[in-house]
Amino acid sequence: MFEVWAPRPDRVRLLADGRVHDMERDDDGWWRAEVPRPVAGEVEVEVDYGFLLDDDPTPRPDPRSRRQPDGVHGLSRTYDPSTFAWTDQGWTGRQLAGSVVYELHVGTFTPGGTLDSAIEGLDHLVDLGVDLVEVMPVNAFNGTHNWGYDGVGWFAVSESYGGPAAYQRFVDACHARGLGVVQDVVHNHLGPSGNYLPLFGPYLTQGRNTWGDLVNLDGEGSAHVRRFILDSALVFLRDHHVDGLRLDAVHALQDSSPTHLLEELAVEVAALSAHQRRPLTLIAESDLNDPVMIRPREAGGHGLDAQWSDDFHHAVHVALTGETDGYYADFEPLTALQKVLTRGFFHDGTFSSFRDRDHGVPVDTERTATWRFVVCSQNHDQVGNRARGDRVTEVLDEDQLGCAAMLVLLGPFTPMLFQGEEWAASTPFAFFTSHPEPELGRATAEGRLAEFERMGWDPAVVPDPQDPLTFAMSRLDWSETDPGRDGGRHARVLGLYRALGALRRTRPELTDPSFAATRCEVDEEQRLVLLWRRGTLVALNLGERPVTVPGLEGALLLGTRSGPTLTDGTLTLPPHAGAVVG
């Protein structure tokens, strides 16, 4: 049975296995045709197919296609996910609370750039103390490589990464090592090439966001569009055994429906989680700084599990680098870092100079768990959306990198690491595309330059996103983890990250989800940060002179490279150094 929702055309025919078949329409705009499935011996074979709309002789791919073997403009191919031989029958999942998340991009994580080759790096993540692997979008897109946010096949896995079978192998391999998988999905726009949805029905509506036309969530025909989105999410959770979804830029979802799409998604995912008897996590990327995202539905919220906190990144970045351009401007004083660590957001109704308006809503710290905020010192956005895709590795010394790691991994929130940061990778993560259409490539590059000018960055240093070298230079260089490389710098940083990950698992206060378990003091003059996690102190000297912290009892558990000391109850921190005292 082939079916497609296509209320716009007056006639739809099915092209399947080289033959054209008439389809019948019902009152809701669904067209259906039942055709014999070809077999080879006693085995059913997959079928290449597409839909002919009205008198257009060009077959269009299925909006719900599971495979696009010849790209997003080619025919779809059937795929039965139930044929995969899973080995994770004993898998009970990973909850987000207490976990460490690791963000990776399949195309640059390993030299092979595929889901199968990514399996080679999973043991490294286990040794690092990672619990959940967050994979940047893998939906079918036009071209051979990009970040994944230009996807147009929301039910399919890009063939350049190996397709759906490779995705299932990857998830199965993660589960075999005790790693959960969080898939990054994009529902706020579609890519600019290969989006044939408007030919079928009212998938889009009037207006645009930063990245493209708005998805129709509340207009005529939106019930079917919403079902399309919900089903695309459930495909990953149900058929591919994924443990959670990271929802891209939910602030760009314009929905005036009585029940917001996010709440509807939370309801359906909760039902699936109950049936599968394992946690399924929804993490929002939201620019709104509004706890409504993570507030339970019973209390009038959307009922998502967690959201990213960009404010944490900005406060850490400014405290360590001193960079105050663009949206970093408001985070210059150390009190910004102090507020984020103890209140969740910096902008919680305060004036944002970058937005030129008040921004955000306060977090109820008495009732909100800290693990509901996912934080980082690097991620694909904050690295890749810089002019050169440069990492903080270029400007921070080894001690400062250790301080950043301590804030992320020992702070009150859910830590997320970005591929390679754990060994101070020297490779950039630039913005790269492979649009086959030259005009689209030019438009993308020009749009990026306009964004960078607003941040005050030099457009002359921006690499061409369409240049294959931009993609190639963004691949991780795993040989950097060799102790003999660069005087052992990368290996030492990796050793500290592993030690911090192990410390999280041995001291319960470091995963305590109560805001009350966190206290922070800062000294602007000395550039000193004292972060208390109940009985554990994280002390950071972000200044250029040594500082001392007297009156401490306990032991020095960890220190950055310059060697802080604890003698007779006094902690001495060299410039840029960090220490953990138990």
Coordinates of C-alpha atoms in Angstrom, one line a residue:
M1 CA 0.0 0.0 0.0
F2 CA 1.4 3.4 -1.1
E3 CA -0.2 6.5 0.2
V4 CA 0.5 10.2 0.2
W5 CA -1.3 13.3 1.6
A6 CA -1.6 15.6 -1.4
P7 CA -4.7 17.9 -1.3
R8 CA -3.4 20.3 -3.9
P9 CA -3.1 18.3 -7.1
D10 CA -6.3 17.1 -8.9
R11 CA -4.6 13.9 -9.9
V12 CA -1.8 11.8 -8.4
R13 CA -0.3 8.7 -9.9
L14 CA 2.2 6.3 -8.5
L15 CA 5.4 5.4 -10.3
A16 CA 6.6 2.2 -8.7
D17 CA 9.2 -0.3 -10.0
G18 CA 9.0 1.4 -13.4
R19 CA 5.2 1.2 -13.8
V20 CA 2.6 3.9 -13.4
H21 CA -0.5 3.2 -11.3
D22 CA -3.6 5.3 -10.7
M23 CA -4.3 6.4 -7.1
E24 CA -7.6 7.0 -5.4
R25 CA -8.3 10.0 -3.2
D26 CA -10.3 10.2 0.0
D27 CA -12.0 13.2 1.5
D28 CA -9.0 14.2 3.6
G29 CA -6.7 14.5 0.6
W30 CA -4.9 11.2 1.0
W31 CA -4.2 9.2 -2.2
R32 CA -3.7 5.4 -2.1
A33 CA -2.8 2.6 -4.4
E34 CA -2.1 -1.0 -3.6
V35 CA 0.3 -2.8 -5.9
P36 CA 2.0 -6.2 -5.9
R37 CA 5.5 -6.1 -4.3
P38 CA 8.3 -7.6 -6.3
V39 CA 10.1 -10.6 -4.9
A40 CA 13.4 -12.3 -5.6
G41 CA 12.9 -15.9 -4.8
E42 CA 11.0 -15.8 -1.5
V43 CA 12.4 -12.4 -0.4
E44 CA 10.5 -9.2 -0.9
V45 CA 12.7 -6.5 -2.5
E46 CA 12.7 -2.8 -1.9
V47 CA 10.9 -0.6 -4.5
D48 CA 12.0 2.7 -6.1
Y49 CA 9.0 4.9 -6.4
G50 CA 7.7 8.5 -6.8
F51 CA 4.5 10.4 -7.4
L52 CA 3.3 12.1 -10.6
L53 CA 1.3 15.2 -9.7
D54 CA -1.3 16.3 -12.2
D55 CA 0.3 16.5 -15.7
D56 CA 3.9 17.0 -14.5
P57 CA 6.0 14.2 -16.1
T58 CA 8.6 14.4 -13.4
P59 CA 8.0 12.0 -10.4
R60 CA 8.4 13.6 -7.0
P61 CA 9.8 11.9 -4.0
D62 CA 7.6 10.8 -1.2
P63 CA 7.3 13.4 1.6
R64 CA 7.6 10.5 4.1
S65 CA 10.4 8.7 2.2
R66 CA 12.5 6.4 4.3
R67 CA 15.4 6.4 1.7
Q68 CA 16.6 8.7 -1.1
P69 CA 19.4 6.6 -2.7
D70 CA 19.8 9.0 -5.6
G71 CA 19.5 12.2 -3.6
V72 CA 16.6 14.4 -2.6
H73 CA 15.6 15.0 -6.2
G74 CA 15.5 11.3 -7.1
L75 CA 13.0 8.5 -6.6
S76 CA 12.3 7.3 -3.1
R77 CA 13.0 3.8 -2.0
T78 CA 11.0 1.7 0.4
Y79 CA 12.7 0.6 3.6
D80 CA 11.4 -1.7 6.3
P81 CA 13.1 -0.8 9.6
S82 CA 11.8 -4.0 11.2
T83 CA 14.2 -6.1 9.1
F84 CA 17.2 -4.9 11.2
A85 CA 18.5 -7.5 13.7
W86 CA 18.8 -5.5 16.9
T87 CA 21.0 -6.7 19.7
D88 CA 19.8 -4.1 22.3
Q89 CA 16.9 -6.1 23.8
G90 CA 18.3 -5.5 27.3
W91 CA 18.7 -1.8 26.8
T92 CA 16.9 0.2 29.5
G93 CA 18.0 3.7 28.4
R94 CA 19.8 6.6 29.9
Q95 CA 18.1 9.4 31.8
L96 CA 19.4 13.0 31.2
A97 CA 19.7 13.7 34.9
G98 CA 23.3 13.1 35.9
S99 CA 24.4 12.4 32.3
V100 CA 27.2 13.8 30.2
V101 CA 26.2 14.6 26.6
Y102 CA 28.7 14.6 23.6
E103 CA 27.7 16.5 20.4
L104 CA 29.2 15.2 17.1
H105 CA 28.8 15.7 13.4
V106 CA 28.9 12.4 11.5
G107 CA 30.8 13.8 8.5
T108 CA 33.7 15.3 10.5
F109 CA 33.8 13.1 13.6
T110 CA 36.0 10.5 11.9
P111 CA 38.0 10.4 8.6
G112 CA 35.5 8.1 7.1
G113 CA 32.6 10.5 7.7
T114 CA 29.9 7.9 8.0
L115 CA 27.8 6.4 10.7
D116 CA 29.7 3.1 10.4
S117 CA 33.1 4.8 10.9
A118 CA 31.7 6.8 13.8
I119 CA 31.3 3.5 15.7
E120 CA 35.1 3.5 15.8
G121 CA 35.1 6.5 18.2
L122 CA 32.5 5.2 20.6
D123 CA 35.0 3.5 23.0
H124 CA 36.8 6.8 23.3
L125 CA 33.5 8.4 24.5
V126 CA 33.0 5.6 27.0
D127 CA 36.4 6.2 28.5
L128 CA 35.6 9.9 28.6
G129 CA 32.6 9.3 30.8
V130 CA 30.0 10.2 28.2
D131 CA 26.4 8.9 28.7
L132 CA 24.5 10.3 25.7
V133 CA 25.8 11.0 22.1
E134 CA 24.0 13.9 20.5
V135 CA 24.2 13.6 16.7
M136 CA 23.8 16.7 14.5
P137 CA 21.0 16.3 11.9
V138 CA 21.2 13.3 9.5
N139 CA 18.0 13.9 7.5
A140 CA 18.3 13.7 3.7
F141 CA 19.7 16.9 2.2
N142 CA 20.9 18.0 -1.2
G143 CA 24.7 17.6 -1.8
T144 CA 27.3 15.5 -0.2
H145 CA 28.0 17.3 3.0
N146 CA 26.7 20.1 5.3
W147 CA 25.8 20.7 8.9
G148 CA 22.5 18.9 8.3
Y149 CA 20.1 21.8 9.0
D150 CA 19.2 22.0 5.3
G151 CA 17.3 18.7 5.4
V152 CA 14.2 18.1 3.3
G153 CA 13.7 14.4 3.9
W154 CA 12.6 14.3 7.5
F155 CA 11.9 10.6 7.6
A156 CA 15.1 9.6 5.8
V157 CA 18.8 9.3 6.8
S158 CA 21.3 10.9 4.4
E159 CA 22.8 8.3 2.1
S160 CA 26.2 10.1 2.4
Y161 CA 26.2 8.9 6.0
G162 CA 25.1 5.4 5.1
G163 CA 21.3 5.5 5.1
P164 CA 18.8 4.1 7.6
A165 CA 20.5 0.7 8.0
A166 CA 23.8 2.3 9.0
Y167 CA 21.9 4.5 11.4
Q168 CA 20.4 1.5 13.1
R169 CA 23.9 -0.1 13.3
F170 CA 25.2 3.0 14.9
V171 CA 22.5 3.2 17.5
D172 CA 22.8 -0.5 18.2
A173 CA 26.6 -0.1 18.7
C174 CA 26.0 2.8 21.1
H175 CA 23.6 0.8 23.2
A176 CA 26.0 -2.1 23.3
R177 CA 28.5 0.3 25.0
G178 CA 26.0 1.8 27.4
L179 CA 25.6 5.0 25.4
G180 CA 22.3 6.6 24.6
V181 CA 21.6 8.5 21.4
V182 CA 20.0 11.9 21.1
Q183 CA 19.2 12.9 17.5
D184 CA 19.2 16.6 16.5
V185 CA 16.0 17.3 14.4
V186 CA 14.8 20.4 12.6
H187 CA 11.1 21.2 12.4
N188 CA 11.2 25.0 12.0
H189 CA 12.1 25.2 8.3
L190 CA 13.1 23.1 5.3
G191 CA 16.2 23.3 3.2
P192 CA 16.3 25.4 0.1
S193 CA 16.9 22.6 -2.4
G194 CA 14.7 19.5 -2.8
N195 CA 11.7 20.8 -0.8
Y196 CA 8.8 19.5 -2.9
L197 CA 6.3 19.6 0.0
P198 CA 4.4 22.7 -1.3
L199 CA 3.5 20.8 -4.5
F200 CA 1.6 18.2 -2.3
G201 CA -0.1 20.4 0.3
P202 CA 0.0 23.4 2.5
Y203 CA 3.1 22.5 4.5
L204 CA 4.3 26.1 4.5
T205 CA 2.6 29.3 5.5
Q206 CA 3.1 33.0 4.9
G207 CA 6.2 34.6 6.5
R208 CA 9.8 33.6 7.0
N209 CA 12.2 33.0 9.9
T210 CA 16.0 33.3 9.8
W211 CA 16.5 30.2 7.7
G212 CA 13.5 29.9 5.4
D213 CA 9.7 29.8 5.0
L214 CA 7.6 29.1 8.0
V215 CA 6.1 25.7 8.5
N216 CA 2.2 25.7 8.7
L217 CA 1.4 24.7 12.3
D218 CA -1.9 26.5 12.8
G219 CA -3.4 27.3 9.4
E220 CA -5.6 25.4 7.0
G221 CA -4.5 21.8 6.7
S222 CA -2.1 22.2 9.6
A223 CA -3.5 19.1 11.4
H224 CA -1.9 16.9 8.7
V225 CA 1.3 19.0 8.8
R226 CA 1.6 18.6 12.5
R227 CA 1.0 14.8 12.1
F228 CA 3.8 14.8 9.6
I229 CA 6.2 16.4 12.1
L230 CA 5.1 14.2 15.0
D231 CA 5.5 11.0 12.9
S232 CA 9.0 12.1 11.7
A233 CA 10.1 12.4 15.3
L234 CA 8.6 9.1 16.3
V235 CA 10.4 7.3 13.4
F236 CA 13.7 8.0 15.2
L237 CA 12.5 7.1 18.7
R238 CA 10.5 4.0 17.7
D239 CA 12.1 2.5 14.6
H240 CA 15.7 3.6 15.2
H241 CA 15.6 3.0 19.0
V242 CA 16.9 6.6 19.6
D243 CA 16.8 7.7 23.2
G244 CA 16.0 11.4 22.8
L245 CA 15.6 14.3 20.4
R246 CA 17.3 17.7 20.4
L247 CA 14.7 20.1 18.9
D248 CA 16.4 22.8 16.8
A249 CA 15.5 26.5 17.3
V250 CA 12.0 25.9 18.7
H251 CA 11.6 29.7 19.1
A252 CA 11.1 29.8 15.3
L253 CA 8.0 27.6 15.6
Q254 CA 5.1 29.9 15.2
D255 CA 2.1 28.1 16.6
S256 CA -1.1 29.8 17.9
S257 CA -2.9 26.5 18.4
P258 CA -4.7 25.7 21.7
T259 CA -2.0 23.0 22.3
H260 CA 1.5 24.0 21.1
L261 CA 3.2 21.5 18.9
L262 CA 5.9 21.1 21.5
E263 CA 3.4 20.0 24.1
E264 CA 1.7 17.7 21.7
L265 CA 5.1 16.1 20.9
A266 CA 5.8 15.8 24.6
V267 CA 2.5 13.9 25.1
E268 CA 3.2 11.5 22.4
V269 CA 6.8 10.9 23.3
A270 CA 5.8 10.3 27.0
A271 CA 3.3 7.7 25.8
L272 CA 5.9 5.9 23.7
S273 CA 8.3 6.0 26.6
A274 CA 5.8 4.4 28.9
H275 CA 5.2 1.6 26.4
Q276 CA 8.9 1.0 25.8
R277 CA 9.6 1.3 29.6
R278 CA 12.7 3.4 29.0
P279 CA 13.3 7.2 29.3
L280 CA 12.9 9.2 26.1
T281 CA 14.3 12.7 26.3
L282 CA 13.2 16.0 24.6
I283 CA 15.8 18.8 24.7
A284 CA 14.9 22.2 23.2
E285 CA 17.2 24.7 21.7
S286 CA 15.4 27.9 22.6
D287 CA 16.5 31.5 22.3
L288 CA 13.6 32.7 24.5
N289 CA 15.1 32.0 28.0
D290 CA 11.6 31.0 29.0
P291 CA 11.2 28.1 31.5
V292 CA 7.8 27.4 29.9
M293 CA 9.7 24.9 27.7
I294 CA 10.7 22.7 30.6
R295 CA 7.8 23.4 33.0
P296 CA 5.6 20.3 33.4
R297 CA 2.3 20.2 31.5
E298 CA 0.5 19.9 34.9
A299 CA 1.9 23.4 35.7
G300 CA 1.0 24.9 32.3
G301 CA 4.3 24.3 30.5
H302 CA 5.2 22.5 27.3
G303 CA 6.5 19.5 29.3
L304 CA 9.9 19.2 27.6
D305 CA 12.7 17.6 29.6
A306 CA 15.5 20.2 29.1
Q307 CA 16.7 23.2 27.1
W308 CA 20.0 24.6 26.1
S309 CA 21.3 27.6 28.0
D310 CA 23.3 29.9 25.7
D311 CA 23.7 32.3 28.6
F312 CA 26.0 29.8 30.3
H313 CA 28.2 29.5 27.2
H314 CA 28.4 33.3 26.8
A315 CA 29.3 33.9 30.5
V316 CA 32.0 31.3 30.4
H317 CA 33.4 32.4 27.0
V318 CA 33.6 36.1 28.1
A319 CA 35.1 35.2 31.5
L320 CA 37.9 33.3 29.9
T321 CA 38.5 35.1 26.6
G322 CA 37.6 38.7 27.4
E323 CA 35.7 38.9 24.1
T324 CA 32.7 41.3 24.4
D325 CA 31.6 41.8 20.8
G326 CA 28.0 41.4 19.7
Y327 CA 25.8 39.3 22.0
Y328 CA 28.8 38.8 24.4
A329 CA 28.6 42.4 25.5
D330 CA 26.3 42.0 28.5
F331 CA 28.4 39.2 30.0
E332 CA 31.6 41.1 30.7
P333 CA 31.4 41.2 34.6
L334 CA 32.1 38.0 36.5
T335 CA 28.8 38.6 38.2
A336 CA 27.2 37.4 34.9
L337 CA 28.8 34.0 35.4
Q338 CA 27.8 34.0 39.0
K339 CA 24.2 34.7 38.2
V340 CA 24.0 32.0 35.5
L341 CA 25.5 29.4 37.8
T342 CA 23.0 30.1 40.5
R343 CA 19.9 31.3 38.6
G344 CA 20.0 29.3 35.3
F345 CA 19.7 32.3 33.0
F346 CA 21.5 35.7 32.9
H347 CA 18.8 37.4 30.9
D348 CA 15.7 36.6 32.9
G349 CA 13.7 39.7 32.2
T350 CA 16.8 42.0 32.1
F351 CA 17.7 44.3 29.2
S352 CA 19.7 42.7 26.4
S353 CA 21.8 45.2 24.6
F354 CA 22.2 42.9 21.6
R355 CA 18.4 42.6 21.2
D356 CA 17.8 46.2 22.4
R357 CA 14.9 45.0 24.6
D358 CA 14.2 43.2 27.8
H359 CA 14.7 39.4 27.4
G360 CA 13.9 36.2 29.3
V361 CA 11.8 35.0 32.2
P362 CA 13.1 34.1 35.7
V363 CA 13.6 30.4 36.6
D364 CA 11.8 29.1 39.7
T365 CA 15.0 27.9 41.4
E366 CA 13.1 26.4 44.3
R367 CA 11.2 23.9 42.1
T368 CA 13.3 23.5 38.9
A369 CA 16.0 20.8 38.6
T370 CA 19.3 22.1 37.4
W371 CA 19.8 19.1 35.1
R372 CA 17.1 20.6 32.9
F373 CA 19.6 23.1 31.5
V374 CA 22.1 21.7 29.0
V375 CA 25.3 23.8 29.0
C376 CA 28.7 23.9 27.2
S377 CA 31.8 25.9 26.6
Q378 CA 31.8 24.9 22.9
N379 CA 29.1 23.6 20.5
H380 CA 28.5 23.5 16.8
D381 CA 26.8 26.9 16.8
Q382 CA 29.2 28.8 19.0
V383 CA 32.3 27.5 17.2
G384 CA 30.9 27.1 13.6
N385 CA 29.1 30.4 13.6
R386 CA 32.4 32.3 14.2
A387 CA 34.0 33.8 11.2
R388 CA 36.7 31.1 10.8
G389 CA 35.0 28.4 12.8
D390 CA 37.9 28.8 15.3
R391 CA 37.8 27.1 18.7
V392 CA 38.7 28.7 22.0
T393 CA 41.7 26.4 21.8
E394 CA 43.5 29.0 19.7
V395 CA 43.3 31.7 22.4
L396 CA 43.2 29.9 25.7
D397 CA 46.2 28.2 27.4
E398 CA 46.0 24.8 28.9
D399 CA 45.0 26.0 32.4
Q400 CA 42.2 28.1 31.0
L401 CA 40.9 25.2 29.0
G402 CA 40.9 23.2 32.2
C403 CA 38.9 25.9 33.9
A404 CA 36.3 25.8 31.2
A405 CA 36.1 22.0 31.6
M406 CA 35.6 22.3 35.3
L407 CA 32.8 24.8 34.9
V408 CA 31.0 22.6 32.5
L409 CA 31.5 19.2 34.0
L410 CA 31.4 20.1 37.7
G411 CA 28.8 22.9 37.5
P412 CA 25.1 22.3 38.5
F413 CA 23.8 21.7 34.9
T414 CA 23.8 18.9 32.4
P415 CA 27.2 19.2 30.6
M416 CA 27.6 18.8 26.9
L417 CA 31.0 18.5 25.2
F418 CA 31.6 19.3 21.5
Q419 CA 33.6 16.8 19.4
G420 CA 37.3 17.2 20.0
E421 CA 37.2 19.8 22.8
E422 CA 38.2 17.0 25.2
W423 CA 41.7 17.0 23.7
A424 CA 41.9 20.7 22.8
A425 CA 41.5 19.9 19.1
S426 CA 43.3 22.4 16.9
T427 CA 41.0 21.7 13.9
P428 CA 38.3 24.3 13.3
F429 CA 34.7 23.5 12.8
A430 CA 33.7 25.9 10.0
F431 CA 30.4 26.4 8.3
F432 CA 30.4 24.2 5.1
T433 CA 28.0 23.4 2.4
S434 CA 27.9 21.5 -0.9
H435 CA 25.0 23.0 -2.7
P436 CA 25.0 21.7 -6.3
E437 CA 23.3 24.9 -7.4
P438 CA 26.0 27.7 -7.8
E439 CA 23.5 30.5 -7.1
L440 CA 22.4 28.9 -3.8
G441 CA 26.0 28.5 -2.8
R442 CA 26.7 32.2 -3.5
A443 CA 23.6 33.3 -1.6
T444 CA 24.5 31.2 1.4
A445 CA 28.0 32.7 1.5
E446 CA 26.7 36.2 1.2
G447 CA 24.2 35.7 4.0
R448 CA 27.0 34.5 6.3
L449 CA 29.1 37.5 5.6
A450 CA 26.2 39.8 6.5
E451 CA 25.8 38.0 9.8
F452 CA 29.5 38.3 10.7
E453 CA 29.6 42.0 9.9
R454 CA 26.9 42.5 12.6
M455 CA 29.2 40.7 15.1
G456 CA 32.1 43.0 14.1
W457 CA 34.1 40.1 12.7
D458 CA 36.3 40.6 9.6
P459 CA 34.6 39.1 6.5
A460 CA 37.9 38.7 4.8
V461 CA 38.9 35.8 7.0
V462 CA 35.7 33.8 6.4
P463 CA 36.3 30.6 4.5
D464 CA 34.1 29.8 1.5
P465 CA 31.4 27.4 2.7
Q466 CA 31.3 25.8 -0.8
D467 CA 35.1 25.1 -0.9
P468 CA 35.7 21.4 -0.3
L469 CA 38.7 22.3 1.8
T470 CA 36.5 24.1 4.3
F471 CA 34.8 20.8 5.0
A472 CA 38.0 18.8 4.9
M473 CA 39.8 21.1 7.4
S474 CA 36.9 20.7 9.9
R475 CA 37.5 16.9 10.3
L476 CA 38.9 15.9 13.6
D477 CA 42.6 14.9 13.7
W478 CA 42.5 11.9 16.1
S479 CA 46.3 11.7 16.0
E480 CA 46.4 14.7 18.2
T481 CA 45.5 12.5 21.2
D482 CA 49.0 10.9 20.9
P483 CA 51.1 11.9 23.9
G484 CA 53.9 12.8 21.6
R485 CA 52.0 15.5 19.7
D486 CA 52.5 19.1 20.5
G487 CA 54.5 18.4 23.6
G488 CA 51.7 16.3 25.1
R489 CA 49.3 19.2 25.3
H490 CA 46.3 17.4 23.8
A491 CA 46.9 14.2 25.8
R492 CA 47.1 16.2 29.1
V493 CA 43.9 18.0 28.4
L494 CA 42.2 14.7 27.5
G495 CA 43.5 13.3 30.8
L496 CA 41.9 16.1 32.7
Y497 CA 38.6 15.6 31.0
R498 CA 38.6 12.0 31.8
A499 CA 39.5 12.7 35.5
L500 CA 36.6 15.3 35.7
G501 CA 34.2 12.7 34.2
A502 CA 35.3 10.1 36.7
L503 CA 35.0 12.7 39.6
R504 CA 31.3 13.4 38.6
R505 CA 30.5 9.7 39.1
T506 CA 32.2 9.4 42.5
R507 CA 30.9 12.5 44.3
P508 CA 27.1 12.8 44.5
E509 CA 27.1 16.5 45.1
L510 CA 28.4 17.1 41.6
T511 CA 25.2 15.7 40.1
D512 CA 22.9 17.1 42.8
P513 CA 20.0 18.7 40.8
S514 CA 19.0 21.3 43.4
F515 CA 19.9 25.0 42.9
A516 CA 20.3 25.1 46.6
A517 CA 23.3 22.8 46.3
T518 CA 25.2 25.4 44.4
R519 CA 26.8 28.6 45.8
C520 CA 29.1 30.9 43.9
E521 CA 31.3 33.8 45.0
V522 CA 33.3 36.0 42.6
D523 CA 36.0 38.6 43.1
E524 CA 36.1 41.0 40.2
E525 CA 39.4 42.6 41.1
Q526 CA 41.3 39.3 41.5
R527 CA 39.2 37.5 38.8
L528 CA 38.5 34.7 41.3
V529 CA 35.5 32.4 41.0
L530 CA 34.6 30.1 43.9
L531 CA 31.9 27.6 43.0
W532 CA 30.6 25.5 45.9
R533 CA 28.8 22.2 45.1
R534 CA 28.0 21.4 48.7
G535 CA 31.1 19.8 50.0
T536 CA 33.2 20.2 46.8
L537 CA 34.8 23.5 45.9
V538 CA 35.8 24.5 42.3
A539 CA 38.2 27.4 42.6
L540 CA 39.2 29.3 39.4
N541 CA 41.8 32.0 39.0
L542 CA 40.8 33.8 35.8
G543 CA 43.3 36.6 36.4
E544 CA 46.9 37.2 35.6
R545 CA 48.3 37.1 39.1
P546 CA 48.5 34.3 41.7
V547 CA 45.7 34.3 44.3
T548 CA 45.2 32.4 47.6
V549 CA 42.0 31.0 49.2
P550 CA 42.6 30.5 53.0
G551 CA 40.5 28.6 55.5
L552 CA 39.9 25.4 53.6
E553 CA 39.7 21.9 55.0
G554 CA 40.0 18.8 52.9
A555 CA 42.1 17.5 50.0
L556 CA 43.1 18.8 46.6
L557 CA 41.4 16.4 44.3
L558 CA 42.3 17.9 40.9
G559 CA 44.3 20.8 39.5
T560 CA 45.1 22.3 36.1
R561 CA 48.6 22.0 34.6
S562 CA 50.3 24.9 36.4
G563 CA 49.9 23.1 39.7
P564 CA 47.7 24.7 42.4
T565 CA 48.7 23.7 45.9
L566 CA 46.8 23.3 49.2
T567 CA 49.0 23.7 52.2
D568 CA 47.9 24.2 55.8
G569 CA 44.3 25.1 54.7
T570 CA 45.4 27.7 52.1
L571 CA 44.8 27.1 48.4
T572 CA 47.3 28.8 46.1
L573 CA 46.2 29.3 42.5
P574 CA 48.7 30.4 39.8
P575 CA 47.4 32.6 37.0
H576 CA 44.6 31.0 35.0
A577 CA 44.7 27.9 37.2
G578 CA 41.8 25.9 38.5
A579 CA 41.5 23.4 41.3
V580 CA 38.9 21.1 42.9
V581 CA 39.0 20.7 46.6
G582 CA 37.0 18.1 48.4

